[in-house]
Amino acid sequence: MAQTTSWNWIIAPDVGNLTKLAVLNLMHNNITGSIPPEVGNLSNLSKLLLNGNKLTGQLPPELGYLSELELLQIDENNISGPIPSTFQSLNKTRHFHMNNNSLNGSIPPELGRLGSLIHLLLDNNDLSGELPPELSNISTLYVMQLDNNYFSGSIPPSYFTIPELAKLSFRNCNLTGSIPDLSSLNELKYLDLSRNNLSGQLPSKIPESITTIDLSYNQLNGVIPEAFYSLTSLELLILRNNLLDGNFTGSELQHNGFINASSLLILDIQHNNITGFTTGALLQLSNVTLRLFGNPVCSESLAPQSVCTDFSGSYSNISFPETVISLSNDCSSANTCDTSRNSEVLYGLLLHSGACQCAYPLIVGYRLQSPAFAIFQPYVDQFQKYLSNKLEFDIYQVNVSSFKWQPGPRLAMKLKLFPNKSTKQFTQAEVDKIYTKFATSDIDYDEVFGPYELLYFSLGFPYNVSRPFSGRRKSLSSGVIAGIVVGSVIFIILLAMAAMHIITKYGAYYGAIYKAAPRQKKCIKVAGVKDFTFKEMIKATNNFDKSTQVGQGGYGKVYKGILADGTVVAIKRAEKESLQGDKAFYTEIEMLSRVHHRNLVSLIGYCDDECEQMLVYEFMEGGTLHDHLKLNSKQPLDFSTRVQIALGSAKGILYLHTEADPPIFHRDIKSSNILLDANRRAKVADFGLSKLAPTGDEGGYVSTVVKGTPGYLDPEYFLTQKLTDKSDVYSFGVVLLELLTGMQPITGGKNLVREVNLAHKAGMLLSIVDHRMSPYLADSLQPLVHLAISCCKDEADSRPSMAEAVQELESIWQQMHPGQSATTSETFTSTVSDAKSNKGLTYNYPYISSDIEGVGLVSGIVPDVGPR
């Protein structure tokens, strides 16, 4: 059994900067403290999952600003105070789960404006006051569960007209008055009004759809109406501890066709004033349980002893053997399965053909938060069919191994999920898809089974093969992390939280490395790009021969390929650890397919076949700018070509910032991501780390975990985790310094930006200018140096925008080549005839040519910085 960690987390206010965040899932993470109001800034948030923690304080009114929120789940904490009236603005919220807290005050009538709500769970709080009639305006409501609160007054009659209501549970709420007519609730399946102070007679009209009725521990009187004998779907009727009288006519139940051999029926009418009893053959039916203890009919021996035995337990905890609830466990081949490494191997998996085989399951802890039934046995098969359908499984792949009712009542169960009959184990992509569905509540809710939550996702052999960690909590000492620090590093902390949560609960899944079986190709097409098969990629690269490899990066290896039509392409093949989920992969392809500019590398197609993911780009014959700036480059770049490359790169970045739909921050501008074609035209490449830019009033930045390349990273982004367009400007400035000096951003412990600034301040810039780009105009060098230094300012506000950088570079180009456009010319060579008079620099000659490569400086001010 995994140990419980003793350290706690808190949610820092800076979480409010994650304005692009769609899902915040921090459930069951031992989080303490309060919910920061800044969470209300997450304007794109659709799911807020904070349940199962130790949160205190009050609900921030700012949560009402989450206009996109669909799932609000803060149950099982210790939140106190009132429900803010601002929550009336949660127009898209479908699931409002605040149960098991310490909320007080009355339910705001404004909640009646939540027109999309289907689940309202406020049970087990300290709420008081009268129930607001306005809640009946929510015509979409499936579940209204308000148990164990301290309300006053009666139940508004309008509640019994909500058309879609399937479950109404007001147990132990101190309610008075009578029970209105229920006939309008055509979808009602579960009614619990027990342990109140309700009086009057039982309702004379009951919807035929109902399966569970609990009206026990009230002051209801009169006879049991005829309508109760006509409920052909009824499974549990609890009327105990009331003032009911008259006769119980069980024979009428039989006569109305209510009882049949396949249904389960429990009738508890203990501790009333029932005086007569007629049953017919009712008591001979094994599926019927009748209890009349504590009525005159029993004390006067007018009923058989079998119905007069005292029972005070719970009907929810009726137990039955696993073979009864296991739809797929019908084989007897237990002795043929090897359980030495996984005791959860299913013994005898029933296949459609009738054959049995052993297989390795995933183990899932799953809890129904508000099921519309009190006894699970009749619904096991239906639940397994429901879940297999939502997971796109065959019925034999889902097995309810065990279950247990918990206070609420809530139903916790252990599920075994088995792979398809054609294989003994899931592929990693399949495991990823299954986990995502459970963890992000992407399984559609059912009106019978109601809302659910994931308790655990356990992976044994073979899914934890080749893992760098055990996946057990005890592998993490309790002193590893003491808590979450409030401050600007919240984004790194949130990543750590997610990582620790994954390691401790789902560790056996993440990082599992094995050869996955081929998966079925997705029928998804992206306009403007071609969908290649794996066989086509093999043919294009001669089976990925080493001679065709032209590069390697964090994503994987890059190959030069030749397509069937003779087109030369660059194929980026993802390493196994870089594989994305289908949704993420196709989202990236769709984004890349919409980006078209002469200074951006074009995406030609992709391959998502045979458990491989590849991106197919146009091939850039000129290689990378990084390679051309090396000392051993056979074709060093002259000054004019470097300006042309700078201008082309800047225009490509500017397009990403202002013309792409939606705008994009590149996040990894560097010389190795600037490629050159045969004519040395620059094109920006590699959007693998890119982030969609904010739009509208989102503040001009994206909050994200820091990614990029050391030496190119914007220092402000590194400190604050706020990625802006100025972050790309800084990285571009470093590239300009590389073009000017031929030096690497970091070498020998020296930082290029710092060394250039020191040299500039000391008047020794010529000492580190790359001599290989001679000759060049002094009037052109000065503004280029000034632009590069400005782009590399520590403060983002002090840097120019990319539009200003493009404007300055165009000015420099026009100064060098009057009347000539850099976008229409292919190659350029600086000539003396381009010379102009010196303007501003204190040099005595119009063209500068240095034979110093950045070393051997004698002033002592600038440390030695060697070129590449």
Short mmCIF file of N, CA and C in Angstrom, two decimals, residues 720-779:
data_model
loop_
_atom_site.label_atom_id
_atom_site.label_comp_id
_atom_site.label_asym_id
_atom_site.label_seq_id
_atom_site.Cartn_x
_atom_site.Cartn_y
_atom_site.Cartn_z
N THR A 720 10.26 35.39 -14.56
CA THR A 720 8.83 35.54 -14.29
C THR A 720 7.97 34.47 -14.95
N GLN A 721 8.55 33.69 -15.88
CA GLN A 721 7.81 32.71 -16.66
C GLN A 721 6.71 33.35 -17.52
N LYS A 722 6.84 34.66 -17.79
CA LYS A 722 5.89 35.36 -18.65
C LYS A 722 6.51 35.51 -20.04
N LEU A 723 6.00 34.72 -20.97
CA LEU A 723 6.50 34.73 -22.34
C LEU A 723 5.76 35.79 -23.14
N THR A 724 6.51 36.72 -23.75
CA THR A 724 5.91 37.78 -24.55
C THR A 724 6.59 37.85 -25.91
N ASP A 725 6.10 38.74 -26.76
CA ASP A 725 6.77 38.94 -28.05
C ASP A 725 8.18 39.46 -27.83
N LYS A 726 8.40 40.19 -26.73
CA LYS A 726 9.73 40.73 -26.44
C LYS A 726 10.72 39.63 -26.05
N SER A 727 10.19 38.45 -25.66
CA SER A 727 11.08 37.31 -25.39
C SER A 727 11.73 36.85 -26.69
N ASP A 728 10.95 36.79 -27.76
CA ASP A 728 11.52 36.46 -29.07
C ASP A 728 12.46 37.56 -29.55
N VAL A 729 12.15 38.82 -29.23
CA VAL A 729 13.02 39.94 -29.62
C VAL A 729 14.39 39.78 -28.98
N TYR A 730 14.40 39.40 -27.70
CA TYR A 730 15.70 39.20 -27.02
C TYR A 730 16.50 38.11 -27.72
N SER A 731 15.87 36.98 -27.99
CA SER A 731 16.57 35.87 -28.65
C SER A 731 17.08 36.30 -30.02
N PHE A 732 16.26 37.07 -30.73
CA PHE A 732 16.70 37.57 -32.04
C PHE A 732 17.89 38.51 -31.89
N GLY A 733 17.92 39.30 -30.84
CA GLY A 733 19.07 40.18 -30.59
C GLY A 733 20.35 39.39 -30.41
N VAL A 734 20.24 38.23 -29.73
CA VAL A 734 21.43 37.38 -29.56
C VAL A 734 21.90 36.87 -30.92
N VAL A 735 20.95 36.52 -31.80
CA VAL A 735 21.32 36.08 -33.15
C VAL A 735 22.03 37.21 -33.90
N LEU A 736 21.56 38.45 -33.73
CA LEU A 736 22.24 39.59 -34.36
C LEU A 736 23.68 39.70 -33.85
N LEU A 737 23.88 39.49 -32.55
CA LEU A 737 25.23 39.54 -32.01
C LEU A 737 26.09 38.42 -32.57
N GLU A 738 25.51 37.25 -32.79
CA GLU A 738 26.24 36.16 -33.43
C GLU A 738 26.66 36.56 -34.84
N LEU A 739 25.75 37.19 -35.58
CA LEU A 739 26.07 37.63 -36.93
C LEU A 739 27.19 38.66 -36.92
N LEU A 740 27.21 39.53 -35.92
CA LEU A 740 28.22 40.58 -35.85
C LEU A 740 29.58 40.06 -35.40
N THR A 741 29.59 39.07 -34.49
CA THR A 741 30.85 38.65 -33.88
C THR A 741 31.32 37.28 -34.34
N GLY A 742 30.41 36.44 -34.83
CA GLY A 742 30.78 35.07 -35.16
C GLY A 742 30.95 34.20 -33.94
N MET A 743 30.59 34.72 -32.77
CA MET A 743 30.79 33.98 -31.52
C MET A 743 29.51 33.26 -31.09
N GLN A 744 29.68 32.27 -30.24
CA GLN A 744 28.55 31.54 -29.69
C GLN A 744 27.96 32.30 -28.50
N PRO A 745 26.69 32.11 -28.22
CA PRO A 745 26.06 32.83 -27.10
C PRO A 745 26.72 32.56 -25.75
N ILE A 746 27.12 31.31 -25.54
CA ILE A 746 27.83 30.95 -24.31
C ILE A 746 29.00 30.08 -24.70
N THR A 747 30.18 30.46 -24.28
CA THR A 747 31.36 29.66 -24.54
C THR A 747 32.40 29.94 -23.46
N GLY A 748 32.97 28.86 -22.95
CA GLY A 748 33.99 29.02 -21.92
C GLY A 748 33.50 29.76 -20.70
N GLY A 749 32.21 29.63 -20.40
CA GLY A 749 31.66 30.32 -19.24
C GLY A 749 31.38 31.79 -19.47
N LYS A 750 31.58 32.27 -20.69
CA LYS A 750 31.36 33.68 -21.01
C LYS A 750 30.03 33.85 -21.75
N ASN A 751 29.35 34.95 -21.45
CA ASN A 751 28.07 35.24 -22.07
C ASN A 751 28.24 36.32 -23.12
N LEU A 752 27.81 36.04 -24.34
CA LEU A 752 28.03 36.93 -25.46
C LEU A 752 27.41 38.31 -25.22
N VAL A 753 26.18 38.35 -24.72
CA VAL A 753 25.52 39.63 -24.50
C VAL A 753 26.33 40.50 -23.57
N ARG A 754 26.82 39.92 -22.50
CA ARG A 754 27.59 40.69 -21.51
C ARG A 754 28.91 41.19 -22.12
N GLU A 755 29.58 40.32 -22.86
CA GLU A 755 30.88 40.70 -23.41
C GLU A 755 30.75 41.80 -24.46
N VAL A 756 29.70 41.74 -25.29
CA VAL A 756 29.49 42.78 -26.28
C VAL A 756 29.19 44.11 -25.60
N ASN A 757 28.36 44.08 -24.56
CA ASN A 757 28.06 45.31 -23.83
C ASN A 757 29.32 45.92 -23.21
N LEU A 758 30.16 45.06 -22.65
CA LEU A 758 31.41 45.57 -22.06
C LEU A 758 32.31 46.17 -23.14
N ALA A 759 32.43 45.47 -24.27
CA ALA A 759 33.28 45.97 -25.35
C ALA A 759 32.74 47.29 -25.90
N HIS A 760 31.43 47.38 -26.02
CA HIS A 760 30.82 48.59 -26.55
C HIS A 760 31.06 49.77 -25.63
N LYS A 761 30.89 49.53 -24.32
CA LYS A 761 31.10 50.61 -23.36
C LYS A 761 32.56 51.04 -23.31
N ALA A 762 33.45 50.09 -23.59
CA ALA A 762 34.89 50.40 -23.55
C ALA A 762 35.41 50.94 -24.87
N GLY A 763 34.53 51.08 -25.87
CA GLY A 763 34.96 51.58 -27.16
C GLY A 763 35.82 50.61 -27.93
N MET A 764 35.66 49.31 -27.63
CA MET A 764 36.50 48.30 -28.26
C MET A 764 35.69 47.28 -29.06
N LEU A 765 34.57 47.73 -29.60
CA LEU A 765 33.69 46.81 -30.31
C LEU A 765 34.40 46.17 -31.50
N LEU A 766 35.27 46.94 -32.16
CA LEU A 766 35.98 46.37 -33.32
C LEU A 766 36.81 45.16 -32.96
N SER A 767 37.17 45.08 -31.68
CA SER A 767 38.00 43.97 -31.26
C SER A 767 37.27 42.64 -31.34
N ILE A 768 35.95 42.66 -31.32
CA ILE A 768 35.22 41.38 -31.34
C ILE A 768 34.31 41.24 -32.56
N VAL A 769 34.38 42.17 -33.51
CA VAL A 769 33.62 42.03 -34.74
C VAL A 769 34.28 40.97 -35.62
N ASP A 770 33.48 40.13 -36.21
CA ASP A 770 33.98 39.03 -37.04
C ASP A 770 34.64 39.58 -38.30
N HIS A 771 35.94 39.36 -38.46
CA HIS A 771 36.68 39.92 -39.58
C HIS A 771 36.29 39.27 -40.91
N ARG A 772 35.65 38.09 -40.85
CA ARG A 772 35.34 37.37 -42.08
C ARG A 772 34.23 38.03 -42.89
N MET A 773 33.54 39.00 -42.31
CA MET A 773 32.45 39.63 -43.06
C MET A 773 32.91 40.94 -43.71
N SER A 774 34.20 41.23 -43.73
CA SER A 774 34.71 42.44 -44.37
C SER A 774 34.45 42.40 -45.88
N PRO A 775 34.36 43.58 -46.52
CA PRO A 775 34.29 44.91 -45.90
C PRO A 775 32.85 45.29 -45.59
N TYR A 776 32.66 46.31 -44.78
CA TYR A 776 31.31 46.77 -44.44
C TYR A 776 31.34 48.25 -44.15
N LEU A 777 30.19 48.87 -44.27
CA LEU A 777 30.05 50.30 -44.03
C LEU A 777 30.00 50.59 -42.53
N ALA A 778 30.78 51.58 -42.12
CA ALA A 778 30.70 52.00 -40.73
C ALA A 778 29.31 52.51 -40.39
N ASP A 779 28.69 53.23 -41.35
CA ASP A 779 27.35 53.76 -41.11
C ASP A 779 26.31 52.65 -40.99
#
